[in-house]
Coordinates of C-alpha atoms and ligand atoms in Angstrom, one line a residue:
X15 CA 77.0 197.5 -81.1
X16 CA 74.2 198.4 -79.7
X17 CA 72.1 197.7 -82.7
X18 CA 72.6 194.1 -82.0
X19 CA 70.7 191.7 -79.6
X20 CA 71.2 191.5 -75.5
X21 CA 72.8 187.8 -76.0
X22 CA 75.0 189.5 -78.8
X23 CA 76.0 192.4 -76.7
X24 CA 76.7 190.4 -73.6
X25 CA 79.3 188.8 -75.1
X26 CA 81.0 191.2 -77.3
X27 CA 79.8 194.9 -75.9
X28 CA 83.3 196.4 -75.0
X29 CA 85.5 193.0 -75.7
X30 CA 87.2 193.5 -79.3
X31 CA 90.3 191.3 -79.8
X32 CA 93.2 192.8 -77.5
X33 CA 94.8 195.3 -79.3
X34 CA 98.1 193.9 -78.7
X35 CA 98.4 190.7 -78.5
X36 CA 95.1 189.2 -80.4
X37 CA 94.0 187.5 -77.4
X38 CA 90.2 187.3 -77.8
X39 CA 89.4 187.0 -74.4
X40 CA 89.9 190.7 -73.0
X41 CA 92.8 189.7 -70.4
X42 CA 93.6 190.2 -67.0
X43 CA 95.7 193.4 -66.8
X44 CA 96.7 192.7 -63.6
X45 CA 99.0 195.3 -63.2
X46 CA 98.7 198.6 -60.8
X47 CA 100.8 201.2 -63.1
X48 CA 101.6 201.8 -66.6
X49 CA 104.4 202.8 -68.5
X50 CA 104.8 206.0 -70.2
X51 CA 106.8 207.3 -73.3
X52 CA 107.8 210.2 -71.7
X53 CA 105.1 212.2 -68.6
X54 CA 101.8 212.5 -70.0
X55 CA 102.6 210.7 -72.8
X56 CA 100.7 207.4 -72.8
X57 CA 98.1 205.2 -74.1
X58 CA 95.3 206.4 -71.9
X59 CA 96.1 204.4 -68.9
X60 CA 98.3 205.4 -66.0
X61 CA 97.4 203.9 -62.6
X62 CA 94.8 201.0 -61.9
X63 CA 93.0 203.2 -59.2
X64 CA 92.2 206.0 -62.0
X65 CA 91.8 203.1 -64.9
X66 CA 92.2 199.8 -66.1
X67 CA 91.6 198.4 -69.6
X68 CA 89.8 194.6 -67.7
X69 CA 87.4 197.1 -65.9
X70 CA 86.9 199.2 -69.2
X71 CA 85.7 196.3 -71.0
X72 CA 83.4 195.6 -68.0
X73 CA 82.4 199.4 -67.9
X74 CA 81.4 199.1 -71.3
X75 CA 79.6 195.8 -71.3
X76 CA 77.3 196.8 -68.2
X77 CA 76.1 200.2 -70.1
X78 CA 75.5 198.2 -73.3
X79 CA 73.0 195.8 -71.4
X80 CA 71.0 198.8 -70.0
X81 CA 71.3 200.9 -73.6
X82 CA 73.2 203.6 -71.2
X83 CA 75.8 205.5 -72.7
X84 CA 78.4 205.4 -69.4
X85 CA 79.1 202.6 -66.8
X86 CA 81.0 202.3 -63.5
X87 CA 82.4 199.2 -62.0
X88 CA 82.5 199.0 -58.1
X89 CA 83.8 196.6 -55.7
X90 CA 80.8 196.0 -54.5
X91 CA 77.1 197.3 -54.9
X92 CA 76.8 199.1 -51.6
X93 CA 80.4 201.0 -53.0
X94 CA 77.9 201.5 -56.1
X95 CA 75.3 202.8 -54.1
X96 CA 77.5 204.8 -52.2
X97 CA 78.2 206.6 -54.9
X98 CA 75.1 207.4 -56.4
X99 CA 74.0 208.1 -52.6
X100 CA 77.5 210.6 -52.8
X101 CA 76.1 212.9 -55.4
X102 CA 73.1 214.6 -52.9
X103 CA 74.2 217.5 -50.2
X104 CA 73.6 217.6 -47.0
X105 CA 70.2 219.2 -46.6
X106 CA 68.5 217.8 -49.7
X107 CA 65.9 215.4 -49.5
X108 CA 65.3 211.6 -50.8
X109 CA 62.4 209.1 -51.2
X110 CA 63.0 206.3 -51.2
X111 CA 60.5 203.1 -51.2
X112 CA 60.2 201.1 -47.7
X113 CA 61.4 197.9 -48.9
X114 CA 64.9 198.8 -49.4
X115 CA 67.8 196.5 -49.5
X116 CA 69.4 196.6 -45.7
X117 CA 72.5 197.7 -46.6
X118 CA 71.5 200.9 -48.8
X119 CA 68.9 201.6 -45.7
X120 CA 72.0 202.0 -43.9
X121 CA 73.8 204.2 -45.2
X122 CA 70.9 206.5 -46.1
X123 CA 70.4 206.4 -42.1
X124 CA 73.4 205.8 -40.6
X125 CA 75.9 207.4 -42.4
X126 CA 74.5 210.2 -45.0
X127 CA 71.8 210.9 -42.4
X128 CA 74.6 212.2 -39.9
X129 CA 75.7 214.2 -42.5
X130 CA 72.6 215.9 -43.1
X131 CA 70.6 213.5 -45.5
X132 CA 67.0 213.3 -45.1
X133 CA 65.6 210.5 -45.9
X134 CA 61.6 209.9 -46.2
X135 CA 60.2 206.2 -46.8
X136 CA 57.4 205.8 -48.8
X137 CA 55.0 202.5 -47.8
X138 CA 53.0 201.7 -50.8
X139 CA 53.7 201.1 -54.6
X140 CA 51.2 203.8 -55.9
X141 CA 52.6 206.4 -58.3
X142 CA 50.7 209.0 -56.2
X143 CA 52.0 208.4 -52.7
X144 CA 55.6 209.0 -54.4
X145 CA 54.3 212.0 -55.9
X146 CA 52.7 213.1 -52.1
X147 CA 56.6 212.5 -50.6
X148 CA 58.1 215.0 -52.9
X149 CA 59.1 218.0 -51.8
X150 CA 61.8 221.4 -53.3
X151 CA 64.0 220.0 -52.1
X152 CA 63.8 216.2 -52.9
X153 CA 66.7 215.7 -55.4
X154 CA 66.3 211.6 -55.9
X155 CA 63.9 209.1 -55.6
X156 CA 65.1 205.6 -55.4
X157 CA 63.4 202.5 -56.2
X158 CA 64.2 198.5 -56.2
X159 CA 62.1 196.7 -58.3
X160 CA 61.4 193.8 -57.9
X161 CA 61.9 194.5 -54.4
X162 CA 63.6 192.4 -51.8
X163 CA 61.9 189.9 -50.4
X164 CA 58.4 190.6 -51.3
X165 CA 59.1 190.6 -54.9
X166 CA 56.7 193.3 -55.0
X167 CA 57.0 195.9 -58.5
X168 CA 56.8 199.6 -58.8
X169 CA 55.4 201.3 -61.9
X170 CA 58.8 202.5 -63.0
X171 CA 57.7 204.8 -65.9
X172 CA 54.9 206.6 -63.8
X173 CA 57.3 207.7 -60.8
X174 CA 60.1 209.0 -63.2
X175 CA 57.1 211.1 -65.0
X176 CA 56.3 212.6 -61.6
X177 CA 59.7 212.8 -60.4
X178 CA 60.8 214.3 -63.4
X179 CA 57.9 217.2 -63.1
X180 CA 60.2 217.8 -59.5
X181 CA 63.0 218.1 -61.0
X182 CA 64.5 214.9 -59.1
X183 CA 66.0 212.5 -60.6
X184 CA 65.5 209.0 -60.6
X185 CA 67.6 206.0 -59.3
X186 CA 66.7 202.3 -59.7
X187 CA 68.5 199.3 -58.3
X188 CA 67.9 196.6 -60.8
X189 CA 69.8 194.2 -59.2
X190 CA 67.2 191.1 -59.0
X191 CA 65.4 192.0 -62.4
X192 CA 68.9 191.7 -64.1
X193 CA 69.4 194.3 -67.5
X194 CA 68.2 191.0 -69.2
X195 CA 64.6 191.1 -67.5
X196 CA 64.2 195.0 -67.3
X197 CA 65.9 198.1 -68.8
X198 CA 65.0 201.1 -65.9
X199 CA 67.3 204.0 -68.2
X200 CA 64.3 203.2 -71.4
X201 CA 61.2 203.8 -68.1
X202 CA 62.8 207.1 -67.6
X203 CA 65.1 206.6 -64.4
X204 CA 68.4 208.4 -65.1
X205 CA 70.6 206.1 -63.1
X206 CA 70.3 201.9 -62.9
X207 CA 72.6 200.9 -59.9
X208 CA 73.8 196.9 -59.7
X209 CA 75.2 194.5 -57.0
X210 CA 77.4 192.6 -59.5
X211 CA 77.8 190.0 -56.5
X212 CA 74.8 188.5 -57.9
X213 CA 72.7 187.5 -61.1
X214 CA 75.4 189.3 -63.6
X215 CA 78.4 187.5 -62.5
X216 CA 76.3 184.3 -61.3
X217 CA 78.6 182.2 -60.0
X218 CA 78.9 183.3 -56.0
X219 CA 82.3 183.5 -56.3
X220 CA 83.0 187.5 -55.5
X221 CA 81.6 190.9 -54.5
X222 CA 81.3 193.8 -57.0
X223 CA 78.8 196.6 -58.7
X224 CA 78.2 198.7 -60.9
X225 CA 76.5 202.2 -61.8
X226 CA 75.3 203.1 -65.5
X227 CA 73.5 206.1 -66.6
X228 CA 73.7 208.1 -69.6
X229 CA 74.0 211.4 -68.0
X230 CA 77.3 212.8 -68.7
X231 CA 77.0 215.4 -66.2
X232 CA 76.1 213.1 -63.8
X233 CA 78.9 209.8 -64.8
X234 CA 81.7 212.5 -64.4
X235 CA 80.5 213.2 -61.2
X236 CA 80.5 209.7 -59.8
X237 CA 83.5 209.1 -62.0
X238 CA 85.4 211.7 -60.2
X239 CA 84.5 210.4 -56.7
X240 CA 85.3 206.6 -58.1
X241 CA 88.6 207.4 -58.3
X242 CA 89.1 209.8 -55.8
X243 CA 87.3 207.0 -52.7
X244 CA 89.0 204.2 -55.0
X245 CA 86.1 201.1 -54.0
X246 CA 87.0 199.4 -57.7
X247 CA 86.7 196.3 -58.3
X248 CA 90.5 194.3 -58.9
X249 CA 91.3 193.4 -63.0
X250 CA 90.6 189.6 -61.8
X251 CA 86.9 190.3 -60.9
X252 CA 86.4 192.5 -63.5
X253 CA 86.9 189.8 -65.2
X254 CA 84.8 187.4 -64.1
X255 CA 81.9 189.7 -63.6
X256 CA 82.5 190.0 -68.0
X257 CA 82.9 185.9 -67.7
X258 CA 79.5 185.6 -65.6
X259 CA 77.9 188.4 -67.9
X260 CA 78.4 186.2 -71.2
X261 CA 75.9 183.3 -69.6
X262 CA 73.2 186.0 -68.2
X263 CA 70.4 185.7 -70.7
X264 CA 70.5 181.4 -70.9
X265 CA 70.9 181.2 -67.0
X266 CA 68.2 184.0 -66.7
X267 CA 65.8 181.9 -69.1
X268 CA 66.9 178.8 -66.5
X269 CA 66.5 180.4 -63.3
X270 CA 62.6 181.8 -64.3
X271 CA 62.1 178.2 -65.7
X272 CA 63.2 176.7 -61.8
X273 CA 61.5 179.7 -60.2
X274 CA 58.2 179.0 -61.8
X275 CA 58.0 175.0 -61.2
X276 CA 58.7 175.8 -57.6
X277 CA 56.4 178.7 -57.3
X278 CA 53.7 176.4 -58.4
X279 CA 54.9 173.6 -56.6
X280 CA 54.5 175.8 -53.0
X281 CA 51.4 177.0 -54.2
X282 CA 50.0 173.8 -53.9
X283 CA 51.5 172.7 -50.9
X284 CA 49.5 172.2 -47.5
X285 CA 52.7 173.7 -45.2
X286 CA 52.7 176.8 -47.3
X287 CA 50.3 180.1 -46.5
X288 CA 51.4 182.0 -49.0
X289 CA 53.5 182.2 -52.5
X290 CA 55.4 185.9 -53.4
X291 CA 56.0 185.9 -57.0
X292 CA 55.8 188.0 -60.0
X293 CA 54.8 185.7 -62.2
X294 CA 51.5 183.9 -60.5
X295 CA 48.5 185.6 -61.8
X296 CA 47.3 187.0 -58.2
X297 CA 50.8 188.5 -57.2
X298 CA 49.6 192.3 -57.0
X299 CA 52.9 193.5 -59.3
X300 CA 51.7 190.9 -61.9
X301 CA 50.0 192.5 -64.4
X302 CA 52.8 195.8 -64.3
X303 CA 55.6 193.4 -63.9
X304 CA 54.6 192.2 -67.3
X305 CA 53.9 195.3 -69.0
X306 CA 58.2 196.9 -67.5
X307 CA 60.1 193.0 -67.3
X308 CA 61.1 190.3 -70.0
X309 CA 60.4 187.6 -67.3
X310 CA 59.6 187.1 -63.4
X311 CA 63.1 186.2 -62.3
X312 CA 64.6 183.7 -60.1
X313 CA 63.7 184.4 -56.5
X314 CA 60.8 182.6 -55.1
X315 CA 59.4 184.0 -51.5
X316 CA 56.6 182.5 -49.1
X317 CA 55.3 182.2 -46.1
X318 CA 54.9 178.2 -43.5
X319 CA 52.0 178.2 -42.4
X320 CA 52.9 177.1 -38.8
X321 CA 55.6 179.2 -37.2
X322 CA 56.8 176.0 -35.1
X323 CA 57.9 174.2 -38.4
X324 CA 60.3 177.1 -39.5
X325 CA 63.5 175.7 -38.0
X326 CA 62.5 172.3 -39.2
X327 CA 62.4 173.1 -42.5
X328 CA 65.2 174.9 -42.7
X329 CA 67.4 172.4 -41.3
X330 CA 65.7 169.1 -43.2
X331 CA 66.8 171.5 -45.9
X332 CA 69.7 169.4 -48.3
X333 CA 70.7 170.9 -51.6
X334 CA 69.3 174.8 -50.9
X335 CA 71.8 175.6 -49.0
X336 CA 70.9 178.1 -45.7
X337 CA 72.7 181.5 -46.7
X338 CA 72.5 185.1 -47.5
X339 CA 72.6 186.7 -51.0
X340 CA 71.6 185.4 -54.4
X341 CA 71.6 185.1 -58.2
X342 CA 74.3 182.3 -58.1
X343 CA 73.7 179.0 -60.0
X344 CA 73.1 176.9 -57.1
X345 CA 70.2 177.4 -55.0
X346 CA 70.1 179.1 -51.6
X347 CA 67.2 180.0 -48.9
X348 CA 66.9 182.4 -46.6
X349 CA 65.2 183.8 -43.6
X350 CA 64.8 187.5 -44.4
X351 CA 63.9 188.2 -40.4
X352 CA 66.9 187.2 -38.9
X353 CA 69.3 187.4 -41.9
X354 CA 69.5 190.0 -44.5
X355 CA 66.5 192.0 -42.8
X356 CA 67.6 191.6 -39.1
X357 CA 68.7 194.9 -38.8
X358 CA 65.4 196.5 -40.4
X359 CA 63.3 197.6 -36.5
X360 CA 60.9 195.1 -35.8
X361 CA 58.2 196.8 -35.8
X362 CA 58.9 198.1 -39.5
X363 CA 59.8 194.5 -40.8
X364 CA 56.4 193.5 -39.2
X365 CA 54.3 196.1 -41.4
X366 CA 56.0 194.9 -44.6
X367 CA 54.9 191.7 -44.1
X368 CA 58.7 190.5 -43.4
X369 CA 57.3 187.5 -40.8
X370 CA 59.0 184.9 -38.8
X371 CA 56.9 182.8 -40.7
X372 CA 59.0 184.0 -44.1
X373 CA 61.4 182.2 -46.5
X374 CA 63.3 183.6 -49.4
X375 CA 64.6 181.3 -52.2
X376 CA 66.9 182.0 -54.7
X377 CA 66.6 179.3 -57.1
X378 CA 69.2 178.3 -59.3
X379 CA 70.3 176.5 -62.0
X380 CA 70.1 172.6 -60.6
X381 CA 67.2 170.1 -62.0
X382 CA 64.2 171.5 -60.5
X383 CA 62.8 168.6 -60.1
X384 CA 65.6 167.5 -57.5
X385 CA 65.0 171.1 -56.5
X386 CA 60.9 170.4 -56.0
X387 CA 61.7 167.2 -53.7
X388 CA 64.2 169.1 -51.4
X389 CA 61.4 171.3 -50.4
X390 CA 58.8 168.6 -50.0
X391 CA 60.8 166.8 -47.5
X392 CA 61.3 169.8 -45.9
X393 CA 57.9 171.0 -46.2
X394 CA 56.6 167.7 -44.8
X395 CA 59.6 167.0 -42.0
Ligands
PLP26 C1 73.0 193.1 -53.1 C2 72.5 193.9 -52.9 C3 73.2 195.2 -53.2 C4 74.4 195.7 -52.2 O1 75.3 194.3 -52.6 P1 76.8 193.9 -52.5 O2 77.1 193.5 -53.8 O3 76.7 193.0 -51.6 O4 78.0 195.0 -51.6 C5 72.4 196.3 -53.2 N1 71.1 195.6 -53.5 C6 70.4 195.0 -53.5 C7 68.9 194.6 -54.6 C8 71.1 193.6 -53.1 O5 71.0 192.0 -53.3

């Protein structure tokens, strides 16, 4: 299967016809336990926290899409992140990009920080700045690319090279890009994390996460933790993510077509100060994205010129739902400063550029003409 193209793997990897019935679609194995012939003699499954056939199919498919040998599915992106951070020992150091998902920042500082993990944050995008932050105690570098909400791009390959010279693992949260647009393992990363809640499931009807790697010992350690801590997805949720993944390629292409149109509309609008979208030539990460990604994705952020019009903009939106999250078929608008990034201290938010005028859009699959009309009305309110 690995020699097949992305869209084919999305539909077939890990998803052979069901061996017991021939069901073409992987069934939802809604069972907590599995009957054994005699103690220890079974068909590979004993108890669904440890392993479930629907989850196995999802894990195999996710690994295939990232070009990884192993995949693990979790009950949320945060549980997936936790399984990776849990690899670290007290006293070890983690170097992360500053503009990291709020819940990830919370895990680093408020949960693992209390138990002796030292997190260091790098404020800019140069690989050299990451190299300078590495110490002999740095076990892991954590990157998100593109970042949330400003869609900055990190040079994954260069940072991975520098980190490996220091014996440091590289983790990439690939949620915003999806495996269709970016494969961090091929760029040198050791572990990839996803919130399947977003584009992978794509229909805003569940919470889920995943970790993939080709490193056997890391996989075994995280698999042990997955079973021990038990933050596994239900068979139904595993099945929904598998179903979502089947259309990932066509969805991502359509998300991007809409995002392209919306970014150029916003750029020409007098009420808009600045547009953040890697597809725009003047975006600082444009050339790098061209090199390491197969597209820009479906997220567009921008600042309103007039801070006094932020409230009326959100109130006037009609098709765009004002909501957190992203990556679903329906369009969402979010105010990072008071919603997704409210937990980040104000000073730090300001330094990052997450001001009260910043708006983040998750461009859905409605007709772009209708979405643009909705934005136009809200901008001119
Ligand atoms: C949503 C998100 C997470 C957390 O995932 P949950 O499924 O909400 O737990 C982690 N990283 C990124 C980039 C996200 O967007």
